[in-house]
Short mmCIF file of N, CA and C in Angstrom, two decimals:
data_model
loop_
_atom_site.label_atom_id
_atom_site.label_comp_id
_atom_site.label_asym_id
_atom_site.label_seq_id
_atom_site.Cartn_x
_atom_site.Cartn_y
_atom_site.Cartn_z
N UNK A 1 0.84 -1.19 0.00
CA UNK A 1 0.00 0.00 0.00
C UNK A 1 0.88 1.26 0.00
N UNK A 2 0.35 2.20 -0.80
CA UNK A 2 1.13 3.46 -0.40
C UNK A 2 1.28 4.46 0.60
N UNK A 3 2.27 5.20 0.86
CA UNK A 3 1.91 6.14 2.03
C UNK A 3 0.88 7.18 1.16
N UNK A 4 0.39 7.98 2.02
CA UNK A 4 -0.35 9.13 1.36
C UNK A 4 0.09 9.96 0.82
N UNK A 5 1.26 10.38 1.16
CA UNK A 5 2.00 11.45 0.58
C UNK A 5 2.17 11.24 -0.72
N UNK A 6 2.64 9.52 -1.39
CA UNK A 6 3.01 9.08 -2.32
C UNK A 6 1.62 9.59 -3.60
N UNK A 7 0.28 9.18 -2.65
CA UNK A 7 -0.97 9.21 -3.45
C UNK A 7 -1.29 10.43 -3.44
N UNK A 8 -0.88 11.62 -2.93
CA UNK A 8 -1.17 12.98 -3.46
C UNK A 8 -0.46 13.09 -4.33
N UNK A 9 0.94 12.74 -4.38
CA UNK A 9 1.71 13.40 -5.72
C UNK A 9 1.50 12.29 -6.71
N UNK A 10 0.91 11.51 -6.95
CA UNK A 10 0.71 10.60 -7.99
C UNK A 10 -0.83 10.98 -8.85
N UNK A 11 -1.87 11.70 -7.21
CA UNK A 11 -2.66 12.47 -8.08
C UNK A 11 -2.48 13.93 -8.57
N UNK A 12 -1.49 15.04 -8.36
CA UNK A 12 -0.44 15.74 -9.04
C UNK A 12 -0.92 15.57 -10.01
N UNK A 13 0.01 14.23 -10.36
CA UNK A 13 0.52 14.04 -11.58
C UNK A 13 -0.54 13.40 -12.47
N UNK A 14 -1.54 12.73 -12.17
CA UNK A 14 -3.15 12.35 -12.99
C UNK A 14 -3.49 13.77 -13.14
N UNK A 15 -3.27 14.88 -12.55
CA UNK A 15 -3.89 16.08 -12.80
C UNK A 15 -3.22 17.16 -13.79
N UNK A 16 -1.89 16.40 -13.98
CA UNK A 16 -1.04 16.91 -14.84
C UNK A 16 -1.33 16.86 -16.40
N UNK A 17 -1.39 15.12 -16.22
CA UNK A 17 -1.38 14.04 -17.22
C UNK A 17 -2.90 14.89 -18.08
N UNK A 18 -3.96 15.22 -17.10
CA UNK A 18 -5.26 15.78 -17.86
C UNK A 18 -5.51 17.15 -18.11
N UNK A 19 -4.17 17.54 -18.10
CA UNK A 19 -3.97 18.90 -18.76
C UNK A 19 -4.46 20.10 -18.31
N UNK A 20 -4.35 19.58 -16.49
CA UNK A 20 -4.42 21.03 -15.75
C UNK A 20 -3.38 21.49 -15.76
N UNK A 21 -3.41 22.81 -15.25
CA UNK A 21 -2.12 23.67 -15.36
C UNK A 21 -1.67 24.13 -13.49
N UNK A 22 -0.81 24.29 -13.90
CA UNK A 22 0.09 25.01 -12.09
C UNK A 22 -0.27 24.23 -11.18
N UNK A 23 -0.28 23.31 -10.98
CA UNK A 23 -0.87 22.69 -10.24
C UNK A 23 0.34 22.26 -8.90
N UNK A 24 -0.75 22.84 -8.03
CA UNK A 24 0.30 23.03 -7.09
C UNK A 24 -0.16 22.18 -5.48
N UNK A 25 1.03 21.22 -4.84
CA UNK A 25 0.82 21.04 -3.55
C UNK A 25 0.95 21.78 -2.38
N UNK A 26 0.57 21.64 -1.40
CA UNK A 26 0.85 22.72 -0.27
C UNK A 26 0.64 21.32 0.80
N UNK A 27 1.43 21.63 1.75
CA UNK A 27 1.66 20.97 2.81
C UNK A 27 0.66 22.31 4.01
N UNK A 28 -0.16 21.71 4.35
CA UNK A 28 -1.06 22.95 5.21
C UNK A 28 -1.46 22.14 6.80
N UNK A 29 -0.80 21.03 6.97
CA UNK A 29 -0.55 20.12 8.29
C UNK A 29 -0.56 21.16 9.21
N UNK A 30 0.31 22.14 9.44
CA UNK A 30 0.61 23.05 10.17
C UNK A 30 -0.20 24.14 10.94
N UNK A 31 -0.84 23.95 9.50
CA UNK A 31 -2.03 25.59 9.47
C UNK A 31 -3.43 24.97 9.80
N UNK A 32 -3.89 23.42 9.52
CA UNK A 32 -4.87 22.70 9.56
C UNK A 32 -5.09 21.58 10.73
N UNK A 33 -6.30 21.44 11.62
CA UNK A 33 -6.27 20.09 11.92
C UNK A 33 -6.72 19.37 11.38
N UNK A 34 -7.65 19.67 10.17
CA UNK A 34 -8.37 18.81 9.34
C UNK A 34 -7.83 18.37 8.24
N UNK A 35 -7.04 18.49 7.53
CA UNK A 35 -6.31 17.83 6.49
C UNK A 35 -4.34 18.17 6.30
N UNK A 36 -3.81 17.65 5.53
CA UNK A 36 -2.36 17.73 5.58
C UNK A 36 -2.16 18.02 4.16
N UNK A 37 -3.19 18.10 3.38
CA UNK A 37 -2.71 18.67 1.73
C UNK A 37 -3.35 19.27 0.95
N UNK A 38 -3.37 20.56 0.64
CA UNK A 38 -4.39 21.51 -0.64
C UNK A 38 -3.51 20.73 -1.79
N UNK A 39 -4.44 20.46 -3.21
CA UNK A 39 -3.50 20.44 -4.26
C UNK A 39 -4.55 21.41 -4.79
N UNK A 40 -4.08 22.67 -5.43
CA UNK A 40 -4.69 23.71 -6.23
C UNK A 40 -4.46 23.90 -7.87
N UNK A 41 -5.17 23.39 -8.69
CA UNK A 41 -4.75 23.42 -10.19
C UNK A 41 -5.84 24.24 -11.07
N UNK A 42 -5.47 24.76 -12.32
CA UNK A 42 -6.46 25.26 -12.99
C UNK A 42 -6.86 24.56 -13.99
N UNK A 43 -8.40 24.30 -14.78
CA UNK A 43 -8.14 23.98 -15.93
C UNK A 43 -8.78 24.94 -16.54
N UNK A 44 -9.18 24.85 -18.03
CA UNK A 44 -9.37 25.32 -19.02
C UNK A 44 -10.45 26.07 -19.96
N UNK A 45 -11.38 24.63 -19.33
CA UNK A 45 -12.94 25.29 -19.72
C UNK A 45 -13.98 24.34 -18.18
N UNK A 46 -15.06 24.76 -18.44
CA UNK A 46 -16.00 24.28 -17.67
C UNK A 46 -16.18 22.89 -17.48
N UNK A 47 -16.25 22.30 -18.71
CA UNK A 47 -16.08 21.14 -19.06
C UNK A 47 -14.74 20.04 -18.96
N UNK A 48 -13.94 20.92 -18.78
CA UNK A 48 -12.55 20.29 -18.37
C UNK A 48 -12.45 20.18 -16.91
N UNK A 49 -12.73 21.16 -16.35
CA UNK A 49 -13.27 21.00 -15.13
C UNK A 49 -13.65 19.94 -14.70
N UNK A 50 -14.82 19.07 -15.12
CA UNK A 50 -15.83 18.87 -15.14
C UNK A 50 -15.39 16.86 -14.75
N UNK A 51 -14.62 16.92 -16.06
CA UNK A 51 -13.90 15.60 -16.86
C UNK A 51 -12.99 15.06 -15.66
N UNK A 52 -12.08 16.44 -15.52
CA UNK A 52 -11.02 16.19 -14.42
C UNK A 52 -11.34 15.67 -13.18
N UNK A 53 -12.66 16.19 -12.36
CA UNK A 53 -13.18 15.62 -11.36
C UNK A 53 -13.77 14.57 -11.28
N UNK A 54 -13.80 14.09 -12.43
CA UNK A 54 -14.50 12.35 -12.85
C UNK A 54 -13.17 11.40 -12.56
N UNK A 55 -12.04 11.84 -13.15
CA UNK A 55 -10.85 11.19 -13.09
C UNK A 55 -9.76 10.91 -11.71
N UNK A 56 -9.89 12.36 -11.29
CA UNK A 56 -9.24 12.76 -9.91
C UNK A 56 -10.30 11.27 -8.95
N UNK A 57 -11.53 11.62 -8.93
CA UNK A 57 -12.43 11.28 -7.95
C UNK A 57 -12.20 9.26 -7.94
N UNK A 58 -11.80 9.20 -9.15
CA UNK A 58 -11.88 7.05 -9.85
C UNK A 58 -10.30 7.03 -9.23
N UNK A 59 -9.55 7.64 -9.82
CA UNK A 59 -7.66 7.58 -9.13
C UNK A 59 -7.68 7.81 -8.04
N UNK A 60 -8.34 8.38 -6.96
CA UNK A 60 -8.39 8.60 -5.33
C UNK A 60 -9.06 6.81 -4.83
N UNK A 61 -10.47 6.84 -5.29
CA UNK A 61 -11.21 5.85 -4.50
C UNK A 61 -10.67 4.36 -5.18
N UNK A 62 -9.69 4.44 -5.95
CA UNK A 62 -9.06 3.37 -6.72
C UNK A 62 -7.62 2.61 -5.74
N UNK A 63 -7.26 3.76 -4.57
CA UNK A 63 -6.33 3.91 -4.18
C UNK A 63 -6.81 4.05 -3.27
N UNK A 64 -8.48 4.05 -2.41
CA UNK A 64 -9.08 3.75 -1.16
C UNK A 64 -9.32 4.85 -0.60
N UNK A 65 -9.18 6.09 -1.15
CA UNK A 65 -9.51 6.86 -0.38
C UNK A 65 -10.53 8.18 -1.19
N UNK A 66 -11.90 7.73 -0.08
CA UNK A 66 -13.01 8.29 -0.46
C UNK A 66 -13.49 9.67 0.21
N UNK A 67 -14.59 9.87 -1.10
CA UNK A 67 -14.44 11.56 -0.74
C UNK A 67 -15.36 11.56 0.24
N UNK A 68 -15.22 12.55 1.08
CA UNK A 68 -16.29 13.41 2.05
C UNK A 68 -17.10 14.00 1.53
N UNK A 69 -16.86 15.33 0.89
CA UNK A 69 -17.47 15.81 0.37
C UNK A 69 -17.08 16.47 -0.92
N UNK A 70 -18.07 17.69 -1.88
CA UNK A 70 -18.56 17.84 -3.03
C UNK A 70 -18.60 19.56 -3.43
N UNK A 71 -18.01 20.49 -3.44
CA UNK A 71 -18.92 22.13 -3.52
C UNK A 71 -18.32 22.45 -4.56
N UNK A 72 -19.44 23.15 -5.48
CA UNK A 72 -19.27 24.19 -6.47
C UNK A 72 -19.34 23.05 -7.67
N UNK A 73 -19.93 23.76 -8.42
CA UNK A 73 -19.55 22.60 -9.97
C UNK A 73 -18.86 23.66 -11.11
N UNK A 74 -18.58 22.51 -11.84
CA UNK A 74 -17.77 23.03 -12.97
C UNK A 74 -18.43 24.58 -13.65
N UNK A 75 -19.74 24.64 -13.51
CA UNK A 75 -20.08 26.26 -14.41
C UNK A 75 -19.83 27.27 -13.72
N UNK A 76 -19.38 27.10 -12.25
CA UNK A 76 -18.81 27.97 -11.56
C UNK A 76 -17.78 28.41 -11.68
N UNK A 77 -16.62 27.92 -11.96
CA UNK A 77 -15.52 27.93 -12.48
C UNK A 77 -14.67 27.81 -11.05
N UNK A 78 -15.48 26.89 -10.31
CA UNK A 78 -14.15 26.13 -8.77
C UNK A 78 -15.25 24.93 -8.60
N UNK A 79 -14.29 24.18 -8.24
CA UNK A 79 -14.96 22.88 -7.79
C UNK A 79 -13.92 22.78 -6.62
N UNK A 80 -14.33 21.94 -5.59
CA UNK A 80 -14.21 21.79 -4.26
C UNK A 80 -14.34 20.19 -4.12
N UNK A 81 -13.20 19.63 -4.12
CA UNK A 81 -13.29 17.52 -3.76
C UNK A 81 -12.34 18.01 -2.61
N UNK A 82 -13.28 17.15 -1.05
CA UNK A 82 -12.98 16.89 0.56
C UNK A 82 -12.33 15.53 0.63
N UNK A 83 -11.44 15.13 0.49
CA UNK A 83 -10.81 13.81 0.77
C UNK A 83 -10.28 13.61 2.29
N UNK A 84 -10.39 12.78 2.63
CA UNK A 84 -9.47 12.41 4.42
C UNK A 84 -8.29 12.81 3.92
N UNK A 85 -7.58 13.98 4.45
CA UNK A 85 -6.45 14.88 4.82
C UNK A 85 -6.25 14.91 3.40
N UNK A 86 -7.17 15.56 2.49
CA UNK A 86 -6.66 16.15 0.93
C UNK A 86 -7.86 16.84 0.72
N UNK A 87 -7.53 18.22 0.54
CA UNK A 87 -8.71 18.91 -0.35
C UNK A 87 -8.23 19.64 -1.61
N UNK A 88 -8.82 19.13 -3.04
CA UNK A 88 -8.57 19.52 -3.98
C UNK A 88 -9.46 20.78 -4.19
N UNK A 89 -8.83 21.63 -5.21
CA UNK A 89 -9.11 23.03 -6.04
C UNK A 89 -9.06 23.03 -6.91
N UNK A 90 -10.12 22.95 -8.04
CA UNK A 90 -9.62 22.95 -9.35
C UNK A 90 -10.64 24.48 -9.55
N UNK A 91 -9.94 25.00 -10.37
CA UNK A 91 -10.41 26.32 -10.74
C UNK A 91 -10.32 26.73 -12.09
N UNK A 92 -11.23 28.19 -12.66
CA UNK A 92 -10.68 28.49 -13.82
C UNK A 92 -9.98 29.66 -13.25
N UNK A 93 -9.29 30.38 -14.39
CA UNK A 93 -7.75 31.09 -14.58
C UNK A 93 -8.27 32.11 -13.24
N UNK A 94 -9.73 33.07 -14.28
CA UNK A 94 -9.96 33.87 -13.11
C UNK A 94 -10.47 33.54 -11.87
N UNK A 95 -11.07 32.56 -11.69
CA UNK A 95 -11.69 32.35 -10.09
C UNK A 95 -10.24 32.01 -9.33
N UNK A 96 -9.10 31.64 -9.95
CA UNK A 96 -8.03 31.30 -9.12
C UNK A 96 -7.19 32.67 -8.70
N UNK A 97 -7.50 33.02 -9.80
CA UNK A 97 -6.76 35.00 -9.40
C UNK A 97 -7.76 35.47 -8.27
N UNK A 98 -8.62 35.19 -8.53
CA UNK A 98 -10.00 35.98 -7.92
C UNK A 98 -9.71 35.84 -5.92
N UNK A 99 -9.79 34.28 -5.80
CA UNK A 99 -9.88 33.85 -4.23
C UNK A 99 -8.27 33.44 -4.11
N UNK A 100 -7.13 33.61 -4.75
CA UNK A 100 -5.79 33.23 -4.27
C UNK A 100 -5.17 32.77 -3.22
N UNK A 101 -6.07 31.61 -3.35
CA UNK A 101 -5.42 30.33 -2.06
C UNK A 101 -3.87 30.61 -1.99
N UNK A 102 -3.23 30.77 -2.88
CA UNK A 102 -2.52 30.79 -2.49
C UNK A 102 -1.19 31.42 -1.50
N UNK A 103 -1.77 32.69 -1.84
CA UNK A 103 -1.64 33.77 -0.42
C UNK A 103 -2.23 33.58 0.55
N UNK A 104 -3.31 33.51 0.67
CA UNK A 104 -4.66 33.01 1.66
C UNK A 104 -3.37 31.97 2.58
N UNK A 105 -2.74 30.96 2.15
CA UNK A 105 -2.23 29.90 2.91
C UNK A 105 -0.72 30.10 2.36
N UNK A 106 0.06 31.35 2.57
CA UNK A 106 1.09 31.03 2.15
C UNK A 106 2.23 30.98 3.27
N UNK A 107 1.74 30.31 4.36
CA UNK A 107 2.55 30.13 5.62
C UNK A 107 2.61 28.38 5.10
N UNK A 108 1.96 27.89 4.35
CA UNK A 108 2.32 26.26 3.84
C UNK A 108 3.55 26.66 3.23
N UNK A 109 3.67 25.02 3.14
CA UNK A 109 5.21 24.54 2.49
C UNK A 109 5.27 24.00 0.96
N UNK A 110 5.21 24.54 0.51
CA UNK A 110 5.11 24.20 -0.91
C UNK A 110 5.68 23.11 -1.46
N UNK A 111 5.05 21.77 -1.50
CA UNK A 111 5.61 20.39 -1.86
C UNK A 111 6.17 20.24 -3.10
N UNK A 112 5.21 20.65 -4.73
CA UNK A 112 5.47 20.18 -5.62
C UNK A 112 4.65 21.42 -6.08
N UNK A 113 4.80 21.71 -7.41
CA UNK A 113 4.66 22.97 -8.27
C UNK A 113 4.85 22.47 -9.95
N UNK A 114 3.60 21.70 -10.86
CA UNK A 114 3.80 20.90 -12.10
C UNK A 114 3.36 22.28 -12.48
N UNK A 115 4.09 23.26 -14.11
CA UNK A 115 3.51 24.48 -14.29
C UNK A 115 2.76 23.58 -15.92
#
């Protein structure tokens, strides 16, 4: 079995592979008691969005670990997947400029950074 750490950056990289962009880890253990990893990526259109969270969601529970919870859908342009100690961000260009997690949490440790 893998450690977890292994299965965040392996989903990274499924998030890479589907042609999100910047996609970035944050180690937020520190800042959180509820989880130990933001991964924040953008994609492209609504629909990519959309695709990606079909894929992310089969490569997580494939690897045993199921979601909590669900917010925002793809015509929003953020979607929100709650995993046990992983919460994904997938966003479009502007909603990611817009709410900038990444200032928001920039006392995390920045794990991995796929541009």
């Amino acid at each position: 079995m893998k450690h977890f750490s292994e299965v965040v950056s392996d989903t990274a990289q499924i998030m890479s592979d589907q042609l999100l962009s910047n996609v970035l880890i944050l180690d937020v253990s520190k800042q959180s008691d509820y989880f130990g990893y933001f991964i924040i990526a953008t994609g492209m259109t609504t629909q990519h969005l959309q695709s990606c969270t079909t894929e992310i969601s089969k490569f997580l529970k494939s690897n045993n670990v199921k979601i909590n919870h669900r917010e925002g859908v793809s015509n929003s342009g953020w979607v929100l997947l709650d995993f046990p100690g992983l919460v994904i961000h997938l966003f479009l260009e502007d909603q990611r400029e817009k709410y900038d997690l990444e200032s928001l949490w920039s006392q995390s440790s920045e794990i991995l950074r796929i541009l």
